[in-house]
Short mmCIF file of C-alpha atoms in Angstrom, two decimals:
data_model
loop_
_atom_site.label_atom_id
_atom_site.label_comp_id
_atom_site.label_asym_id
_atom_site.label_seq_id
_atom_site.Cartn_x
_atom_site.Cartn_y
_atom_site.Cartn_z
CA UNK A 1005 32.87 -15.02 -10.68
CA UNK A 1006 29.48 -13.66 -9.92
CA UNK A 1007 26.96 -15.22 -7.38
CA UNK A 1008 23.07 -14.85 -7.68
CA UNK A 1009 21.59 -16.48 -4.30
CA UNK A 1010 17.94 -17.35 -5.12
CA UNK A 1011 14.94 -17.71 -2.31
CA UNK A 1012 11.57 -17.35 -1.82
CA UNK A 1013 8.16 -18.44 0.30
CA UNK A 1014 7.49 -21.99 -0.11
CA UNK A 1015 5.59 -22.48 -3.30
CA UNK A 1016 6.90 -19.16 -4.95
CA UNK A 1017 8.74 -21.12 -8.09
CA UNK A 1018 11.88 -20.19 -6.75
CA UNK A 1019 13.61 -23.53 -8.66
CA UNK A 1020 11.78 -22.70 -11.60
CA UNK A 1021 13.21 -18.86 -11.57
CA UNK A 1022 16.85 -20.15 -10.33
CA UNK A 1023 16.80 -22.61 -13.92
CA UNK A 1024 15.19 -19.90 -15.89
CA UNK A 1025 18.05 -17.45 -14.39
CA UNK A 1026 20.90 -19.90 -14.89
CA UNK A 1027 19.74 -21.19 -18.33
CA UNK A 1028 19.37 -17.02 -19.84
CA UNK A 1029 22.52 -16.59 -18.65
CA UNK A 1030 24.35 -19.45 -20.17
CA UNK A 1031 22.22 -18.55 -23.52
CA UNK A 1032 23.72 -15.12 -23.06
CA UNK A 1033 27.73 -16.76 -23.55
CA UNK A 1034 28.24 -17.07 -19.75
CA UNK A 1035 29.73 -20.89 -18.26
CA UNK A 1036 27.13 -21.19 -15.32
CA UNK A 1037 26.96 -23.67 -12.48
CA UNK A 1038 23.12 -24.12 -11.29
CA UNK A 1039 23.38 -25.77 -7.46
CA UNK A 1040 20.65 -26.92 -5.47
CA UNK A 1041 20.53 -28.74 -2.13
CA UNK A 1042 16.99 -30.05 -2.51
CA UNK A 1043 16.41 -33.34 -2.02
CA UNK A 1044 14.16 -34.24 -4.78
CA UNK A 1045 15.22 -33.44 -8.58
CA UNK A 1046 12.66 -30.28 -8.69
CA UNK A 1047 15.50 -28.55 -11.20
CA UNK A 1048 15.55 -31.85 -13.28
CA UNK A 1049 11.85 -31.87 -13.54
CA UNK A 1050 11.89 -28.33 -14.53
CA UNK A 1051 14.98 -28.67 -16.81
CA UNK A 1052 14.31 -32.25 -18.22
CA UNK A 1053 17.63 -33.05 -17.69
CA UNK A 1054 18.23 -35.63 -15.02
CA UNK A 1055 20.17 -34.21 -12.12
CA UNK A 1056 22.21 -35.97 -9.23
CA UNK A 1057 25.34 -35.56 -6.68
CA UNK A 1058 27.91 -35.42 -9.82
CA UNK A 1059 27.64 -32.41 -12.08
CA UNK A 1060 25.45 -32.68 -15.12
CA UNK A 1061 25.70 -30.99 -18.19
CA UNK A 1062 21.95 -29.74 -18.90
CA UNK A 1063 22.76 -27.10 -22.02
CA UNK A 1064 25.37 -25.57 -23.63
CA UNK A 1065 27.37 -23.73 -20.98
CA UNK A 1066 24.73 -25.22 -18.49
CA UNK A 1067 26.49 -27.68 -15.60
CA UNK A 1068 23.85 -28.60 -12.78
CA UNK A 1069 25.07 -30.04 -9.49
CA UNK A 1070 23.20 -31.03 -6.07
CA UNK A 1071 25.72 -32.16 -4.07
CA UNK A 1072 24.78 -35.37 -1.30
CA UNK A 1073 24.94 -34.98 1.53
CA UNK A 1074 24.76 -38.54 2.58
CA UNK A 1075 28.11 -39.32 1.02
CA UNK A 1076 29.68 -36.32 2.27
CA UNK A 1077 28.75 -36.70 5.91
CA UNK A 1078 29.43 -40.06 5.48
CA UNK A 1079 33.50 -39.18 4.44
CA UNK A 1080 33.41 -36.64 7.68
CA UNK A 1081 32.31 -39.11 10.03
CA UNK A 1082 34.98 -41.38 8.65
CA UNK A 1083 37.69 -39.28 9.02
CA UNK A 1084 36.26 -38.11 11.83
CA UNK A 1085 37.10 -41.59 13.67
CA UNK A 1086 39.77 -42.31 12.47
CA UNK A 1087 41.31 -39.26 14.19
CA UNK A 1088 39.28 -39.62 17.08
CA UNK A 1089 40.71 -43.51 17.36
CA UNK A 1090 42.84 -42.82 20.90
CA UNK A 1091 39.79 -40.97 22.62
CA UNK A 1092 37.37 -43.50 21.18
CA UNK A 1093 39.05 -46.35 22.15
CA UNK A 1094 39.59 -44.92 25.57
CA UNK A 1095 35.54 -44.69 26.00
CA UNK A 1096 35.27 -48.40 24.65
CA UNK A 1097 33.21 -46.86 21.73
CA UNK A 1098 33.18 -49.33 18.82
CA UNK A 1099 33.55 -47.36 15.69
CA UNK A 1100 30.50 -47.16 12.65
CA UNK A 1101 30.14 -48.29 9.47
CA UNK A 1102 29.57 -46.05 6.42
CA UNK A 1103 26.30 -48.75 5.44
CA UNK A 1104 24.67 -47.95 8.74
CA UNK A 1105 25.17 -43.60 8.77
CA UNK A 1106 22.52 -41.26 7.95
CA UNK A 1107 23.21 -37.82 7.61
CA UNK A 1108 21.86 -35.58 11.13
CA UNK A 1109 20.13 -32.80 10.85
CA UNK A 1110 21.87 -29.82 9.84
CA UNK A 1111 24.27 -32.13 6.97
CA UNK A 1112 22.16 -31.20 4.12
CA UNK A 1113 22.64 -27.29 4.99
CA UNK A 1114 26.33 -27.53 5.74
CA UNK A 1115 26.68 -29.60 2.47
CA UNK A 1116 25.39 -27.10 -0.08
CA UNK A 1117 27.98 -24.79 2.18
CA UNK A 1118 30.75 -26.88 0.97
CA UNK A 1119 30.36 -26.92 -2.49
CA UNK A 1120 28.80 -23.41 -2.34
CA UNK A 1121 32.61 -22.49 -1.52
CA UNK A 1122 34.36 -25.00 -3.22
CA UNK A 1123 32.54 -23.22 -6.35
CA UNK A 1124 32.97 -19.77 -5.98
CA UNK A 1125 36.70 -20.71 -5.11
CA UNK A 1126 37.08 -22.42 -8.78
CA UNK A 1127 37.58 -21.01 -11.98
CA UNK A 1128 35.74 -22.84 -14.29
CA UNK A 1129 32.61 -20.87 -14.19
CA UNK A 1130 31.54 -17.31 -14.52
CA UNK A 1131 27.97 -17.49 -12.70
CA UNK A 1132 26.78 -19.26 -9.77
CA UNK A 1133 23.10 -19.18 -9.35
CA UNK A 1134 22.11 -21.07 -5.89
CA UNK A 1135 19.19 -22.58 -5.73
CA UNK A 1136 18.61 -21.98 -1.90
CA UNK A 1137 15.81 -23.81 0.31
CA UNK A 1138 12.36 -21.62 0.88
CA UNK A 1139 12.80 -18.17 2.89
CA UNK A 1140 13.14 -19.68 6.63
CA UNK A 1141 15.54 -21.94 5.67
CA UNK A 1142 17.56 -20.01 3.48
CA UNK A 1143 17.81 -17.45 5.79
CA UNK A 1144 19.11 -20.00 8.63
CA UNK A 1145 21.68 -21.28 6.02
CA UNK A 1146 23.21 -17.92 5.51
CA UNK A 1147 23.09 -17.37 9.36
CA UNK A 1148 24.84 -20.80 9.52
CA UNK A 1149 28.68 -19.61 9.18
CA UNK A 1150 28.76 -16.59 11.41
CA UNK A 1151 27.34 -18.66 14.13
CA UNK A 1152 29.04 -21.54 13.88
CA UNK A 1153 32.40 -19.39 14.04
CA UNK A 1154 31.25 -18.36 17.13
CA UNK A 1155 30.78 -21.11 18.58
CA UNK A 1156 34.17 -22.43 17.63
CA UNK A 1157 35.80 -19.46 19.51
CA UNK A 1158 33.36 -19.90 22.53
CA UNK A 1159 34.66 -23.47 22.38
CA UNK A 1160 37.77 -23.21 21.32
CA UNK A 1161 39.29 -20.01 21.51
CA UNK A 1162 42.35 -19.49 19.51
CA UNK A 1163 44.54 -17.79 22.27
CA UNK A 1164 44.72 -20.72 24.14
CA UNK A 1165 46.52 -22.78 21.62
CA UNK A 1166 49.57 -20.33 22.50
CA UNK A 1167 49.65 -23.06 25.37
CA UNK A 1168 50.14 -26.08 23.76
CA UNK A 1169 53.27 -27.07 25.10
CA UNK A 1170 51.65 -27.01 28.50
CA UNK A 1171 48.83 -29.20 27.49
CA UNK A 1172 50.74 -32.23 29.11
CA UNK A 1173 51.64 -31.17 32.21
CA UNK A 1174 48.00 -29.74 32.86
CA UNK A 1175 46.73 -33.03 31.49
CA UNK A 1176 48.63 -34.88 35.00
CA UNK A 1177 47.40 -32.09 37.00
CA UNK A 1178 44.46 -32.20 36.50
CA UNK A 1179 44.31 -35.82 36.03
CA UNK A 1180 42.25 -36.05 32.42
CA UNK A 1181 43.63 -35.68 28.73
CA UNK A 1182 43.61 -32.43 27.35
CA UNK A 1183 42.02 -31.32 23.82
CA UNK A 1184 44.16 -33.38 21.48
CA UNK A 1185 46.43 -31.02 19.19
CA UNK A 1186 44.27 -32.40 15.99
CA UNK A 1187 41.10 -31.05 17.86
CA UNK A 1188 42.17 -27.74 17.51
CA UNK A 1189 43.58 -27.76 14.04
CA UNK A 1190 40.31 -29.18 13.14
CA UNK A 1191 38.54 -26.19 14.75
CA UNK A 1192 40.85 -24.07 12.94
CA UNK A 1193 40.36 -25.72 9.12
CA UNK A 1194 36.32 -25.50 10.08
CA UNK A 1195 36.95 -21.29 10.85
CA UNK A 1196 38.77 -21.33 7.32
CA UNK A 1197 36.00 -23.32 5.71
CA UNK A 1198 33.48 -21.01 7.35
CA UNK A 1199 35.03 -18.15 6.71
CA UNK A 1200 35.44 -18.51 3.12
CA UNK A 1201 31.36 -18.84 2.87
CA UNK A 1202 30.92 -15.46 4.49
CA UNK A 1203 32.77 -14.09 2.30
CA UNK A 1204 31.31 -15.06 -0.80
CA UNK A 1205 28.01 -14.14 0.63
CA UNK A 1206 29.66 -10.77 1.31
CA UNK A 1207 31.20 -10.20 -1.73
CA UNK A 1208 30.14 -7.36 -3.77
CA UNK A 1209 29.78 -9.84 -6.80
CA UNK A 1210 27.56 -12.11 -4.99
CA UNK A 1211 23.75 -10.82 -5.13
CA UNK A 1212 20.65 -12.12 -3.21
CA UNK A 1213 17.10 -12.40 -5.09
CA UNK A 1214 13.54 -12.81 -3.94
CA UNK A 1215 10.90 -14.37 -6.24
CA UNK A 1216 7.13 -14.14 -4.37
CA UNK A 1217 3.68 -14.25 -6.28
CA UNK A 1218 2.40 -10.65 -5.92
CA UNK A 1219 -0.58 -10.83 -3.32
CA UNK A 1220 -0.59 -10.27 0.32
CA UNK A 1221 0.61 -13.89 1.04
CA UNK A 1222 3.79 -13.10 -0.74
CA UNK A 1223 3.88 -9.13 0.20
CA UNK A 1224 3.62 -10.54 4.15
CA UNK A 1225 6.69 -13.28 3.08
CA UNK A 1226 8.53 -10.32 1.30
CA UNK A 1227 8.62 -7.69 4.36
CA UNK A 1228 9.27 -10.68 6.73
CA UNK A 1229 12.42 -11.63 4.29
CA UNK A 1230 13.78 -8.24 3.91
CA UNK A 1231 13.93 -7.28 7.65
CA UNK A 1232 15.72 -10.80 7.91
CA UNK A 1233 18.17 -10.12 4.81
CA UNK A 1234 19.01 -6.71 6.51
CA UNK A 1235 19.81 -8.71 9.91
CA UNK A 1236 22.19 -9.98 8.08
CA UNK A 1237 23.67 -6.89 6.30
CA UNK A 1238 21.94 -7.95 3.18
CA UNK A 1239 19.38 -6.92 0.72
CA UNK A 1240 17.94 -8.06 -2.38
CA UNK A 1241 19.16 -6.99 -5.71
CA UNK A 1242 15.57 -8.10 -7.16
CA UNK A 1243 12.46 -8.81 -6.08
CA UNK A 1244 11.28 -11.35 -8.65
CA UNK A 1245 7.14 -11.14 -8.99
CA UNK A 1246 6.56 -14.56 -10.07
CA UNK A 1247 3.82 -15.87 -12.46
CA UNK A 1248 2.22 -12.43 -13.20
CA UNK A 1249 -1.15 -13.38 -14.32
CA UNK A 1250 -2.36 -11.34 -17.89
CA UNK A 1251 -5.25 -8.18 -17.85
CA UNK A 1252 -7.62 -10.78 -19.39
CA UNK A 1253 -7.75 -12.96 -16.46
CA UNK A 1254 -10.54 -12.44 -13.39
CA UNK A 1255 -10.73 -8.87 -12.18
CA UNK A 1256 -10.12 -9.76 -8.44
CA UNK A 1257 -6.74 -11.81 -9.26
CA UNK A 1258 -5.56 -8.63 -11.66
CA UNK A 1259 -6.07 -5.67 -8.99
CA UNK A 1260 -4.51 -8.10 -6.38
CA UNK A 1261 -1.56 -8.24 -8.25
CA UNK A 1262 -1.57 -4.61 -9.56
CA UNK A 1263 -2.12 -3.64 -6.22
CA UNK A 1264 1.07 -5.52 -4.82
CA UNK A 1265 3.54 -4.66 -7.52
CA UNK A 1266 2.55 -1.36 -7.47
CA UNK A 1267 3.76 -1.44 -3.44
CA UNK A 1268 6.71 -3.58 -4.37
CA UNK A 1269 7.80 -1.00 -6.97
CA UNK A 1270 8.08 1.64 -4.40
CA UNK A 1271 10.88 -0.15 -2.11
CA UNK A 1272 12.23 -2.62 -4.93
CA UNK A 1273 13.99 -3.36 -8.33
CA UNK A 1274 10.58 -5.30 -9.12
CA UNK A 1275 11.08 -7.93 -12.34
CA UNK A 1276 8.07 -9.36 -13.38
CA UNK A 1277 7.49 -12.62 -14.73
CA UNK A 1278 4.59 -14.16 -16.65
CA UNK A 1279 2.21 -16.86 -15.48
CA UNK A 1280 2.81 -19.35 -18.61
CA UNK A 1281 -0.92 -20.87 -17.36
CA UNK A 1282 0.94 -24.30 -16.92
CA UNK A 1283 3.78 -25.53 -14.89
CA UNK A 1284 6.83 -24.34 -16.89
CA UNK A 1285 8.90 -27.53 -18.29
CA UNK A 1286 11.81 -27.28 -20.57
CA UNK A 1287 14.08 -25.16 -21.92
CA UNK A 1288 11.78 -23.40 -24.31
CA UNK A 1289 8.86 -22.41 -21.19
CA UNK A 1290 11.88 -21.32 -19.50
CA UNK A 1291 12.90 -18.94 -21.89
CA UNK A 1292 9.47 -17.76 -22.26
CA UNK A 1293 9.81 -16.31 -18.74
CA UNK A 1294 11.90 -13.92 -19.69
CA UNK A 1295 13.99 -14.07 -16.71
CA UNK A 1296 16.98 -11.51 -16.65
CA UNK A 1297 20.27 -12.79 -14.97
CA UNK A 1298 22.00 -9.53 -14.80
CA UNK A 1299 21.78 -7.87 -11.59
CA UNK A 1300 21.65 -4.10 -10.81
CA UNK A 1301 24.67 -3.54 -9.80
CA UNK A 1302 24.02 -2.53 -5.93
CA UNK A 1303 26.14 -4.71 -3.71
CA UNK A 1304 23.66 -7.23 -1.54
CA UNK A 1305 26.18 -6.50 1.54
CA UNK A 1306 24.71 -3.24 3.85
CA UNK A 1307 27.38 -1.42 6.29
CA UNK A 1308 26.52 -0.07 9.26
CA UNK A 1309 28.50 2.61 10.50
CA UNK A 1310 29.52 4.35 13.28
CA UNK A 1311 28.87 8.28 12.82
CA UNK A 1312 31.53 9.71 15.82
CA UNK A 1313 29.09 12.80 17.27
CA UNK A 1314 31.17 13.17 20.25
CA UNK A 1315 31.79 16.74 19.54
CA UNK A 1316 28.28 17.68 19.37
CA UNK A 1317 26.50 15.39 21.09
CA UNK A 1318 29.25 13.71 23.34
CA UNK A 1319 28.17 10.13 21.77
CA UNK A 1320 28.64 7.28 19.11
CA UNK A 1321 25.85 6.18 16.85
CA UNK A 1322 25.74 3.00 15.29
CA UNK A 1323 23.35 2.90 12.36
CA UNK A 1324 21.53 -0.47 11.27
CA UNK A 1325 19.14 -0.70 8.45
CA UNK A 1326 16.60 -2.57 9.08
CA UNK A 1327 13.54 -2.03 6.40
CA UNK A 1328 10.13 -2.89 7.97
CA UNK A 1329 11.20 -3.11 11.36
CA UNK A 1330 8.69 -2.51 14.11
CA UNK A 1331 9.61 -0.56 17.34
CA UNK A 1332 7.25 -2.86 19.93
CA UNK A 1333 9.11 -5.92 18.01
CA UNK A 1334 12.85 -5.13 18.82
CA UNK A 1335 14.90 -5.69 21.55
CA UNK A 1336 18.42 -5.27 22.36
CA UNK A 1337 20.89 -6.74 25.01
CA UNK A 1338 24.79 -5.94 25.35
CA UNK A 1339 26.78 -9.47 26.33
CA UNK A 1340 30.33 -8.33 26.92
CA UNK A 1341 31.90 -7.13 23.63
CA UNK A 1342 28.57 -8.16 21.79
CA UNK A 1343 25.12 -7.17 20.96
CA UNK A 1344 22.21 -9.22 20.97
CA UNK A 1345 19.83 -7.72 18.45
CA UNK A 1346 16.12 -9.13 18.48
CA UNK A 1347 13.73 -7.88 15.27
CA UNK A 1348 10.44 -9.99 15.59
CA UNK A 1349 11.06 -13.51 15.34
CA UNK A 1350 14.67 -12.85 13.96
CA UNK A 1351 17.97 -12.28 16.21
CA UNK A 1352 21.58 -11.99 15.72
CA UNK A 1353 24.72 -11.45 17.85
CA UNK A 1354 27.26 -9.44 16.47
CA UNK A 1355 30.17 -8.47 17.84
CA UNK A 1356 30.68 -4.74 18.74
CA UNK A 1357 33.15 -2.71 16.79
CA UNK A 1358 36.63 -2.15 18.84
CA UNK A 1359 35.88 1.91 19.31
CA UNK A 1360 32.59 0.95 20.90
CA UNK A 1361 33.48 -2.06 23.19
CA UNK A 1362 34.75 1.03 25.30
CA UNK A 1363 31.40 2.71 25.46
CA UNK A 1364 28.44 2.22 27.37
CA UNK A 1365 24.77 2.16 25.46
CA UNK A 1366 22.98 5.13 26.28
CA UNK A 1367 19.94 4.54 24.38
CA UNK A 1368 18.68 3.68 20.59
CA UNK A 1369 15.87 4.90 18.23
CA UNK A 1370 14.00 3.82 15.33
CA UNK A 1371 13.49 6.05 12.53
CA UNK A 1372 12.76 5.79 8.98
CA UNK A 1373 14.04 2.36 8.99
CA UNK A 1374 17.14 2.81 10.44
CA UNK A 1375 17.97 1.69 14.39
CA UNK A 1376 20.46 4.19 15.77
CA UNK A 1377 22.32 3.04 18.57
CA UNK A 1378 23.58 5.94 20.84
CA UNK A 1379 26.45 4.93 22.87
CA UNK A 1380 28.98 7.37 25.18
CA UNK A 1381 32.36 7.02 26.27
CA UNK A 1382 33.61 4.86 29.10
CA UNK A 1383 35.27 6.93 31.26
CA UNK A 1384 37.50 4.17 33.22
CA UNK A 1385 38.34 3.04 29.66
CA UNK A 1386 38.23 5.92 26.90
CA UNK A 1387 41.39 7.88 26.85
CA UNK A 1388 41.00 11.53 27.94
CA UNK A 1389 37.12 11.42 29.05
CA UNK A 1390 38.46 11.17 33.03
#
């Protein structure tokens, strides 16, 4: 099954492109699923179909879904205390009724997580088009997996289950309980979970659009997206320049958009969609879009390798793209077997590949887009450098 992920700048009529996406392709013979985690029923407004936390049929081959998070965190927390019941009662906690839970912060996100696996996983679809939360957001939700993975291993790392069996007799030493076996196979079905999202974001069948207006509010949102996208190892398929207004409207608006396409053009698959002159609303102004589902072809994933140069230059160089980066604005700090990489208000920690966890960092460079990261053999732990 393929995957389009859909964002954009607040106010960029990314739900109206994700609809107009999901409904061409379902005209076009496809079986799509159209999911959204927004609260409000934006794609029902724009679809006049009625939407909810069950699937909806909204069109022949059309099935709309926005999962709710409420109920779900409200089944976690339940099962949640009911394994918890020994360490609960132990801290005199008294347990809490589904009627009085709200979901925390951070439920919504790890909702539209869920069923964004639980779709890709089925087979009853061909497309998935994800209606994703505006740029900041969306960005944070794709961040969300990798980092809470780490955590998990911070927390719980997996080697020390090898020591189960021991568990009890530390537990008297040291005169507390230990982690409770379920704890840990918990941890372990949440890596699983987790791990299945990052993959479908990193399949090469899964592709991540952009819609912006062209103008320098969106052109700012765009560059700021991109260099976030390729802290991720990802890149847009599309850039989708949304409600492209006609040559007969004022002269200032036209060369303002002109101008910005013609920028976009030079970095980006640019499609460009119409300005309708209304809010578009049903399945007819949706069509008049002329939005094109099918993608380019270019997977949204980005390697970065590791060129060896240690017969020439005596070093390793890891390469990472990252488009519109600016030199003053990055920053880099090795933790251990990771590296902490800073790109203006966007960071990531990534773990270092095995051949350079026994090199030291011997300095990096920015060039053409690219940040090359030199770094030269250990000699106490590369073989044959003593």
């Amino acid at each position: 099954m393929r995957t389009i992920l859909i964002t954009g700048p607040g106010g960029s009529g990314r739900t109206t492109v994700a609809a107009a996406t999901a409904l061409a392709a379902a005209r076009d013979g496809e079986r799509v699923l159209l999911l959204s985690g927004d609260r409000g029923d934006s794609l029902g407004a724009v679809l006049g179909t009625v939407t909810g936390a069950s699937p909806v049929v909204a069109g022949e081959r059309l099935t709309v879904w926005r999962p709710d998070a409420a109920a779900g965190f409200r089944d976690d927390l339940a099962a949640f205390q009911e394994r918890a019941t020994a360490a609960l009662d132990l801290l005199g906690a008294s347990r809490l009724d589904p009627e009085e839970v709200t979901p925390l912060p951070g439920a919504e996100e790890l909702t539209l997580l869920r069923a964004l696996r639980d779709a890709a996983l089925s087979e009853l679809h061909d497309l998935l088009v994800v209606d994703l939360p505006a740029t900041p957001h969306a960005l944070a939700l794709l961040a969300l997996p990798e980092e809470l993975r780490r955590y998990l291993r911070r927390l719980l790392p997996p080697e020390r289950q090898a020591a189960r069996a021991l568990r009890p007799v530390l537990g008297r030493l040291a005169g507390v309980p230990m982690p409770a076996e379920w704890l840990y196979e918990t941890a372990a079905r949440w890596d699983v979970e987790l791990a299945a999202v990052e993959a479908v974001v990193a399949d090469r069948n899964t592709a991540v659009r952009l819609v912006a207006e062209p103008g320098p509010a969106g052109a700012d949102a765009v560059r700021a997206a991109t260099l976030a996208l390729a802290l991720r190892g990802l890149r847009p398929d599309v850039l989708i320049a949304n409600r492209a207004v006609p040559e007969d409207w004022p002269a200032g608006l036209v060369a303002q958009q002109r101008k910005t396409l013609e920028e976009w053009r030079e970095s980006y698959d640019v499609q460009v969609v119409p300005h309708l002159g209304h809010d578009p609303r049903g399945a007819d102004d949706l069509a008049a879009l002329g939005v094109r589902p099918a993608v380019n072809g270019l997977p949204s994933s980005v390697g970065w390798p590791v060129t060896d140069s240690l017969a020439e230059d005596g070093v390793l160089v890891w390469t990472i793209p990252l488009p519109g980066a600016i030199r003053d604005d990055l920053d880099l700090v090795r933790r251990g077997d990771e590296l902490v990489v800073t790109a203006g208000p966007f960071r990531r920690i990534v773990p270092l590949p095995s051949a350079l966890r026994r090199c030291t960092v011997e300095g990096a460079a920015l060039r053409d887009g690219e940040l090359r990261i030199r770094f030269a053999p250990d000699p106490g732990l590369w073989p044959g450098t003593r």
